CSV table of N, CA and C in Angstrom, one decimal:
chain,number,residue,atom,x,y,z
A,14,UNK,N,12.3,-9.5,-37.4
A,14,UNK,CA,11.1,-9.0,-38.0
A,14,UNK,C,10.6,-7.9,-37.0
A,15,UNK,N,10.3,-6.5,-37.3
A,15,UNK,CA,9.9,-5.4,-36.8
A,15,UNK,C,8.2,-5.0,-36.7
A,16,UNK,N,7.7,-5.6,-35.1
A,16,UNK,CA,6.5,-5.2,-35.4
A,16,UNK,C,6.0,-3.9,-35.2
A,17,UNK,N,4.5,-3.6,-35.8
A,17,UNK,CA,4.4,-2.2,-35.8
A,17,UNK,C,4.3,-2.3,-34.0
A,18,UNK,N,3.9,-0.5,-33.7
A,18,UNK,CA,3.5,-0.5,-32.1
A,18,UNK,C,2.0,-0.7,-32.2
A,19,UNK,N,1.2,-0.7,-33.3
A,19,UNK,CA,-0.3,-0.9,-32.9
A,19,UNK,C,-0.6,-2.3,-32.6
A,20,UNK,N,0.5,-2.9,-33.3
A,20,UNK,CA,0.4,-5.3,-33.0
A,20,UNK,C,0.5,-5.3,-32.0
A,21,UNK,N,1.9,-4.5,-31.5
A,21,UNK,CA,2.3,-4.7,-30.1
A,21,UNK,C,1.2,-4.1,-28.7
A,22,UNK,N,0.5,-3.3,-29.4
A,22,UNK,CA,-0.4,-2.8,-28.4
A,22,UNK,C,-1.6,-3.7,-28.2
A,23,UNK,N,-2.0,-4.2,-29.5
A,23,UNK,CA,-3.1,-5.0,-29.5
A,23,UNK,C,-2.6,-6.5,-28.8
A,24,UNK,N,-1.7,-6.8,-29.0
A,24,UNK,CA,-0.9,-8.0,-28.6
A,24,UNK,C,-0.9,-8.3,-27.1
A,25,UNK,N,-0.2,-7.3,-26.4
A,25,UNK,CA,0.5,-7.3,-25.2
A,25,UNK,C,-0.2,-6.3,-24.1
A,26,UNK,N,-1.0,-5.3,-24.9
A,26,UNK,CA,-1.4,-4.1,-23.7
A,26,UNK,C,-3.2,-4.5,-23.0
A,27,UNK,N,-2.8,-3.8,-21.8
A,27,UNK,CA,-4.0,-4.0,-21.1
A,27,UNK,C,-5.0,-3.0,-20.9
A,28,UNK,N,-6.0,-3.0,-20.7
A,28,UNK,CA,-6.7,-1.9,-20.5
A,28,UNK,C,-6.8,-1.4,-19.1
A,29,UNK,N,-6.2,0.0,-18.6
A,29,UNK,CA,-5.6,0.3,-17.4
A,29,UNK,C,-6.8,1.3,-17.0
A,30,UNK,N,-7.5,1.8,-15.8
A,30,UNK,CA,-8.0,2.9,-15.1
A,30,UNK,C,-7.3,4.1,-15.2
A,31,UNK,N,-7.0,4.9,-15.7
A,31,UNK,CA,-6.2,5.8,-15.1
A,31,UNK,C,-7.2,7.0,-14.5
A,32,UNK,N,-6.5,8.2,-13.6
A,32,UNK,CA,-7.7,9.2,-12.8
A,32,UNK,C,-6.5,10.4,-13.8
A,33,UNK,N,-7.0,11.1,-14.2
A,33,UNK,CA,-6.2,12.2,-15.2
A,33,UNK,C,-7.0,13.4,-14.2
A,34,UNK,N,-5.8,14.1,-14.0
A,34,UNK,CA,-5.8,15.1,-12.9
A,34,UNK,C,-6.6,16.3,-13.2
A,35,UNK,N,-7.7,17.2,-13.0
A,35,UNK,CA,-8.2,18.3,-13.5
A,35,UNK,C,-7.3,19.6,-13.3
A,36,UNK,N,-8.0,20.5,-13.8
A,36,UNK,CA,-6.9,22.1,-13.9
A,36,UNK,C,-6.8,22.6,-12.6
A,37,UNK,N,-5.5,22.7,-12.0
A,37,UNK,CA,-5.5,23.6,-11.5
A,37,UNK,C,-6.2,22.9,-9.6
A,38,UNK,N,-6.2,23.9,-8.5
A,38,UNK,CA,-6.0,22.5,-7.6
A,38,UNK,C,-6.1,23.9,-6.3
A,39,UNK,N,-6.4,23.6,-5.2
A,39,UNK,CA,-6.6,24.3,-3.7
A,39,UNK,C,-5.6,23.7,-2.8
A,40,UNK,N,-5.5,24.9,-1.7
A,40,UNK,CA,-5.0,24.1,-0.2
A,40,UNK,C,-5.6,23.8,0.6
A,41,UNK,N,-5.5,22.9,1.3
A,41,UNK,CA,-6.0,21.8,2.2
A,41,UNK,C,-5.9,23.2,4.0
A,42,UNK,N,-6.5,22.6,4.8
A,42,UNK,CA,-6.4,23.0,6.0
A,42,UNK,C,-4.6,22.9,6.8
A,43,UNK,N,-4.0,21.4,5.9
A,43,UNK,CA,-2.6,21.7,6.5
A,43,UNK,C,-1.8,22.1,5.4
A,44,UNK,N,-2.5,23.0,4.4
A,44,UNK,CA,-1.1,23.6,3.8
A,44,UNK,C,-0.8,22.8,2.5
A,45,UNK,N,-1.7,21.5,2.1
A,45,UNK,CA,-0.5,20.5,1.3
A,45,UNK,C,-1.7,21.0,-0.1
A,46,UNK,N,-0.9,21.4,-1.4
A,46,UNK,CA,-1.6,21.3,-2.4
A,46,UNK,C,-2.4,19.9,-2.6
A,47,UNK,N,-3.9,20.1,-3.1
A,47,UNK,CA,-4.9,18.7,-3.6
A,47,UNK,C,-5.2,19.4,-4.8
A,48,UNK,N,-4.9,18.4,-5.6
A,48,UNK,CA,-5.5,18.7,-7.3
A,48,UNK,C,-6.9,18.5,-7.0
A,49,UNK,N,-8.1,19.2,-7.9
A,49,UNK,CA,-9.3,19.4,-8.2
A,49,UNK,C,-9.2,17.5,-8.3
A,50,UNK,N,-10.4,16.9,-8.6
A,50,UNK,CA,-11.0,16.0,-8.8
A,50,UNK,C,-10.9,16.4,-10.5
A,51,UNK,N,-10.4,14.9,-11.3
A,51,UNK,CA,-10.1,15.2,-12.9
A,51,UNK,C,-11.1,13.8,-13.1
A,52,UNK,N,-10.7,13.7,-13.9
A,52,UNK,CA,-11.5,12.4,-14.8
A,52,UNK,C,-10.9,10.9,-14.8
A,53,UNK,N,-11.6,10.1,-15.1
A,53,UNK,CA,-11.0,8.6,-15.1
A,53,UNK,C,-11.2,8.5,-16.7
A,54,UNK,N,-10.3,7.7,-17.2
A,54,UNK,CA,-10.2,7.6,-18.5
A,54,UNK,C,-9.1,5.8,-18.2
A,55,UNK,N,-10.1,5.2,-19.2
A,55,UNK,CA,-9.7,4.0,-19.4
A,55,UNK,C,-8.7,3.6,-21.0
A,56,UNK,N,-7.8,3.1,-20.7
A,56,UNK,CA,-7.0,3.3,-22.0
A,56,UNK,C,-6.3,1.5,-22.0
A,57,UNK,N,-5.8,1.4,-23.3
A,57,UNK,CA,-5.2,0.3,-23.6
A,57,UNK,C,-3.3,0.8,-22.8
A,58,UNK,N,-2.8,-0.3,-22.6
A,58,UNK,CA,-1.2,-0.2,-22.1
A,58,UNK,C,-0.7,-1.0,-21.7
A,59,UNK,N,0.5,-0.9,-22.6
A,59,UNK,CA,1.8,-2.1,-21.9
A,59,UNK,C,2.4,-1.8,-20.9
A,60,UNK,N,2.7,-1.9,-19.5
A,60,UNK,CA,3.6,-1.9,-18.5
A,60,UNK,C,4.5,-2.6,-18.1
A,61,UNK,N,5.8,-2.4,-18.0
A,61,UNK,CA,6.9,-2.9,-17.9
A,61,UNK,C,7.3,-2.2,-16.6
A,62,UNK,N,8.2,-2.8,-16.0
A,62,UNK,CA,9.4,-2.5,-14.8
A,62,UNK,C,10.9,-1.6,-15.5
A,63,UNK,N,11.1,-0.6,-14.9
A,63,UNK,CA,12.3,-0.2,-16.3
A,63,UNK,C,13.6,-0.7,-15.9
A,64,UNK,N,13.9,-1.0,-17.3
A,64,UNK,CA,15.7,-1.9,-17.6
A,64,UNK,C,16.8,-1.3,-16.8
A,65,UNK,N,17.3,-2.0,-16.5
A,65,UNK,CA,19.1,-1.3,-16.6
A,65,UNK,C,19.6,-0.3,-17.4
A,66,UNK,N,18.9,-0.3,-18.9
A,66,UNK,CA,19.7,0.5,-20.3
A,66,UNK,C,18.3,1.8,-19.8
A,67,UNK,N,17.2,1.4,-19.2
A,67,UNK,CA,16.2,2.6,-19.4
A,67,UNK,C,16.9,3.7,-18.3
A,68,UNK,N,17.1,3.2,-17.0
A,68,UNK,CA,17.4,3.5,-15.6
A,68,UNK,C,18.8,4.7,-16.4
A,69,UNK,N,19.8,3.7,-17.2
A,69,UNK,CA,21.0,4.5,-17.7
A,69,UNK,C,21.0,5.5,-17.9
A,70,UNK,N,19.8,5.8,-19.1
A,70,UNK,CA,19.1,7.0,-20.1
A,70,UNK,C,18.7,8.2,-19.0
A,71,UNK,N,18.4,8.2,-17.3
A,71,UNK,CA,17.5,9.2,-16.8
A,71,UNK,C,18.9,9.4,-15.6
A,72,UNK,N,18.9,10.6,-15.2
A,72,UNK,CA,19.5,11.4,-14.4
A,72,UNK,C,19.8,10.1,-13.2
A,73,UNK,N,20.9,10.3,-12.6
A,73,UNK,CA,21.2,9.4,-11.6
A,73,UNK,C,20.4,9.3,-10.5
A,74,UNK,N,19.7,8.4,-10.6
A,74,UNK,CA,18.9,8.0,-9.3
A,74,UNK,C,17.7,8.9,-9.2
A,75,UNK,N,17.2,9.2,-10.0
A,75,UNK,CA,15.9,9.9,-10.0
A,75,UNK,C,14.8,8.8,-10.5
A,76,UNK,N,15.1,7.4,-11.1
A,76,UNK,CA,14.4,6.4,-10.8
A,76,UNK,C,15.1,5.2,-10.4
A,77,UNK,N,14.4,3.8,-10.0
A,77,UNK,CA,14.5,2.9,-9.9
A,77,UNK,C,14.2,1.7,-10.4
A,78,UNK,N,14.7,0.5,-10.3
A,78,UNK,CA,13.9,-1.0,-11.5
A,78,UNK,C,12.4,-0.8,-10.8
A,79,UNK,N,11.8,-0.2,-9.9
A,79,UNK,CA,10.9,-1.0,-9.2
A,79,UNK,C,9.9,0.3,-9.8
A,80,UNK,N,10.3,1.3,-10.7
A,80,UNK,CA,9.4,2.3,-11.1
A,80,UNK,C,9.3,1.1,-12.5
A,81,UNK,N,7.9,2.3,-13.2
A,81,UNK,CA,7.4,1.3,-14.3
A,81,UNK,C,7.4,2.4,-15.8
A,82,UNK,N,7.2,2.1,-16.6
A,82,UNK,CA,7.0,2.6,-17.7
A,82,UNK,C,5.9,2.2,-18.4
A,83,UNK,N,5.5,2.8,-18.8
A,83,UNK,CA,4.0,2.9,-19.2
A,83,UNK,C,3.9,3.3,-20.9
A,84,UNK,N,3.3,2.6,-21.7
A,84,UNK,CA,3.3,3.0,-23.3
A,84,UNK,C,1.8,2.8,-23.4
A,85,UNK,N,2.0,3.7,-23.7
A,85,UNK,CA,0.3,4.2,-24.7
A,85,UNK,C,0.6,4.4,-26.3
A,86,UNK,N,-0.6,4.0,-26.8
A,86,UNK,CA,-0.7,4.6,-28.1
A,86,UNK,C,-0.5,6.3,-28.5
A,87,UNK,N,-0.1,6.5,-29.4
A,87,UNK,CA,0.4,8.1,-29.7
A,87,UNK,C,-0.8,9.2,-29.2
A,88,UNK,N,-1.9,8.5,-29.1
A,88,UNK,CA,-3.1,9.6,-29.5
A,88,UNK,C,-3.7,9.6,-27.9
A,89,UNK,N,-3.1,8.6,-27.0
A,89,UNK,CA,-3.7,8.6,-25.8
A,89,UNK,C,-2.7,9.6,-24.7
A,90,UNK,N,-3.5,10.4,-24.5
A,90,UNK,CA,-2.4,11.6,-24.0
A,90,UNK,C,-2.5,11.5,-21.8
A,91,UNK,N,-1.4,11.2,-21.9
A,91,UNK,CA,-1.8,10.8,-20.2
A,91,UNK,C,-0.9,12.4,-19.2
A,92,UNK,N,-1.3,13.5,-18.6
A,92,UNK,CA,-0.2,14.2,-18.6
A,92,UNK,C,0.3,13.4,-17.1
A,93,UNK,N,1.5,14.4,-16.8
A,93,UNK,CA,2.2,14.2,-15.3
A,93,UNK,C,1.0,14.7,-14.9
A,94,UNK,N,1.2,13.6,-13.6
A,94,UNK,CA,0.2,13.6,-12.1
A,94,UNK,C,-0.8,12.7,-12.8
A,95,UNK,N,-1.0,11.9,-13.6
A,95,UNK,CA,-2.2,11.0,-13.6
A,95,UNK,C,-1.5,10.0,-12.9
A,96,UNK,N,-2.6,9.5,-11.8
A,96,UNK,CA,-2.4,7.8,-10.9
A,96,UNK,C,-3.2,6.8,-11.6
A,97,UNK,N,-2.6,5.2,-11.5
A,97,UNK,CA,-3.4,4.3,-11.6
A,97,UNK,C,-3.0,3.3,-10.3
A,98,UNK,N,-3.5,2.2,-10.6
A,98,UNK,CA,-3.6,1.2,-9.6
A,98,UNK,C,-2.6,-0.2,-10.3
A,99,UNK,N,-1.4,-0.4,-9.8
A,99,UNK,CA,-1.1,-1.7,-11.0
A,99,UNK,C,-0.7,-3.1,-9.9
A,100,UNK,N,-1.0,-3.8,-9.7
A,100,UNK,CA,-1.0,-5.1,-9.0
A,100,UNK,C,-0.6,-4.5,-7.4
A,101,UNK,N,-2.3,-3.7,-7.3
A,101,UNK,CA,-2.3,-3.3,-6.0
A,101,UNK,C,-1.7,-2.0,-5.1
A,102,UNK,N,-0.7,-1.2,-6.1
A,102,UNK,CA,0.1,-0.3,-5.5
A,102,UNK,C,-0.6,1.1,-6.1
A,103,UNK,N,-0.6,2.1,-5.8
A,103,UNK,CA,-0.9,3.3,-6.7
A,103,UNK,C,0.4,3.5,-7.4
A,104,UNK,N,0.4,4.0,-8.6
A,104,UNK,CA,1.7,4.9,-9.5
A,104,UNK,C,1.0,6.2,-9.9
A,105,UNK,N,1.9,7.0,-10.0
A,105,UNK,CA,2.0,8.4,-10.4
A,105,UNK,C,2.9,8.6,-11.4
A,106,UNK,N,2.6,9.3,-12.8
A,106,UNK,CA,3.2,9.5,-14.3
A,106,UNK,C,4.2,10.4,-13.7
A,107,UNK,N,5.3,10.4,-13.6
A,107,UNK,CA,6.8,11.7,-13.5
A,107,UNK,C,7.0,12.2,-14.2
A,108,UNK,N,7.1,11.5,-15.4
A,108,UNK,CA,7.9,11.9,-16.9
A,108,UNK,C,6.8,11.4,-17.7
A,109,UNK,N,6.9,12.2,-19.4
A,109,UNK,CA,6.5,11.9,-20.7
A,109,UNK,C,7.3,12.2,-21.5
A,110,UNK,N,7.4,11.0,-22.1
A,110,UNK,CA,8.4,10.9,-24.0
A,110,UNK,C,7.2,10.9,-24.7
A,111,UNK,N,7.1,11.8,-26.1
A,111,UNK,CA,6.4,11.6,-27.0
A,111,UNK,C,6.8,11.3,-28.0
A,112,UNK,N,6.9,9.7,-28.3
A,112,UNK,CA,7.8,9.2,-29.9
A,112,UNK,C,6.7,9.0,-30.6
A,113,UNK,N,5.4,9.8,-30.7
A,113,UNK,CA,4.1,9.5,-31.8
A,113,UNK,C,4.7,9.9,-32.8
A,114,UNK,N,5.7,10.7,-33.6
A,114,UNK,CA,6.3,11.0,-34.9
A,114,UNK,C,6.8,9.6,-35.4
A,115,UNK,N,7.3,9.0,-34.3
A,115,UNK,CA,8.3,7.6,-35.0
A,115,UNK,C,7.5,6.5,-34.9
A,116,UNK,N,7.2,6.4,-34.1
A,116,UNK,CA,5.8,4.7,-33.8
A,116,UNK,C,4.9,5.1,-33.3
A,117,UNK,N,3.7,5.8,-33.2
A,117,UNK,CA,2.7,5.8,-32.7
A,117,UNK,C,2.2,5.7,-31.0
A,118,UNK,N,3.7,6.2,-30.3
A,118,UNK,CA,3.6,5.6,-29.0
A,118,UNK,C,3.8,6.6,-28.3
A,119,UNK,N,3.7,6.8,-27.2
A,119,UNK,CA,4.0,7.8,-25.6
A,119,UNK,C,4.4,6.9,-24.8
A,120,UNK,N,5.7,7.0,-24.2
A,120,UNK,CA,6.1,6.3,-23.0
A,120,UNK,C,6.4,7.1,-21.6
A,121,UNK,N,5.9,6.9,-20.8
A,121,UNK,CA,5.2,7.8,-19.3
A,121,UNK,C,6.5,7.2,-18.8
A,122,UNK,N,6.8,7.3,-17.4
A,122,UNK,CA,7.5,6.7,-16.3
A,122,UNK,C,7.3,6.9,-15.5
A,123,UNK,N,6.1,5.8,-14.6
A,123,UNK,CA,5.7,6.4,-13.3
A,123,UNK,C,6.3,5.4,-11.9
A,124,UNK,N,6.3,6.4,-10.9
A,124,UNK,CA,6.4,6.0,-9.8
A,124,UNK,C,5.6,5.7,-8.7
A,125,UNK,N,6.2,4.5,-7.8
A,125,UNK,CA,4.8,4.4,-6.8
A,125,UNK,C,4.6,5.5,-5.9
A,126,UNK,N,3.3,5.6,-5.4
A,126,UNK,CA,2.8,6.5,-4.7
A,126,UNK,C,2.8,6.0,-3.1
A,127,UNK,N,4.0,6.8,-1.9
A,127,UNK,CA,4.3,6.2,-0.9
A,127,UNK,C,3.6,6.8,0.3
A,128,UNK,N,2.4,6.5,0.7
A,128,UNK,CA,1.5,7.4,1.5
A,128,UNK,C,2.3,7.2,3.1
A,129,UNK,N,1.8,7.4,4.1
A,129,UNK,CA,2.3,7.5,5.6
A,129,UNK,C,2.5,6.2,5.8
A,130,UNK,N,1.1,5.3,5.7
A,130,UNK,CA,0.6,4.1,6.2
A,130,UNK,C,0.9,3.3,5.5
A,131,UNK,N,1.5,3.5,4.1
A,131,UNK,CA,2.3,2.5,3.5
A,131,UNK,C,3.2,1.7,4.3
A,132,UNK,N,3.6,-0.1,4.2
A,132,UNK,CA,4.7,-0.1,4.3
A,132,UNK,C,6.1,0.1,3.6
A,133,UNK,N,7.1,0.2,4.0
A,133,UNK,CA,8.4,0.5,3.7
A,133,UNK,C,8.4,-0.5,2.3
């Protein structure tokens, strides 16, 4: 049985923080591009860890199981460079699929965000 993506959203998705990046951005004293200060926008979403068959689909080694995938509803527009916070770690959006023609959905692929003081 084929459920729609709005069951599955209402079903399974959580309501996530995300910080959506503003236009355009300055350099810092050492040189490193900082995006402007953008908006927080709270949205419904399922997050997953991506598969083996997802990992297949993308250029070799440009992700990992330990990146995530993110679906939104069709109408929730997240671009690259939006961060959230997901069980503690920051991620950053890399990629967008827009399948809102077929199911009503956007599926992001984001990566964790690895600062200095992080550990390994």
């Amino acid at each position: 049985m084929m459920r729609s993506a709005r069951y599955l959203m209402q079903k399974y998705g959580r309501f996530i923080e995300f910080s959506v990046p503003g236009p355009g951005g300055t350099y810092n004293n050492r040189g490193r591009y900082v995006k402007l200060d953008g908006t927080q926008l709270k949205a419904r979403a399922i997050i997953a860890h991506l598969t083996s068959e997802d990992l297949r689909l993308y250029e070799a080694g440009t992700y990992t199981s330990n990146d995530l995938k993110v679906i939104t509803s069709g109408h929730v527009g997240l671009p690259i460079g939006t961060t959230f916070v997901w069980k503690g770690s920051e991620y950053e959006i890399q990629e967008v699929t827009d399948n809102s023609h077929i199911a009503d959905a956007q599926v992001h692929v984001a990566v964790k965000v690895v600062t200095k003081n992080d550990p390994a």
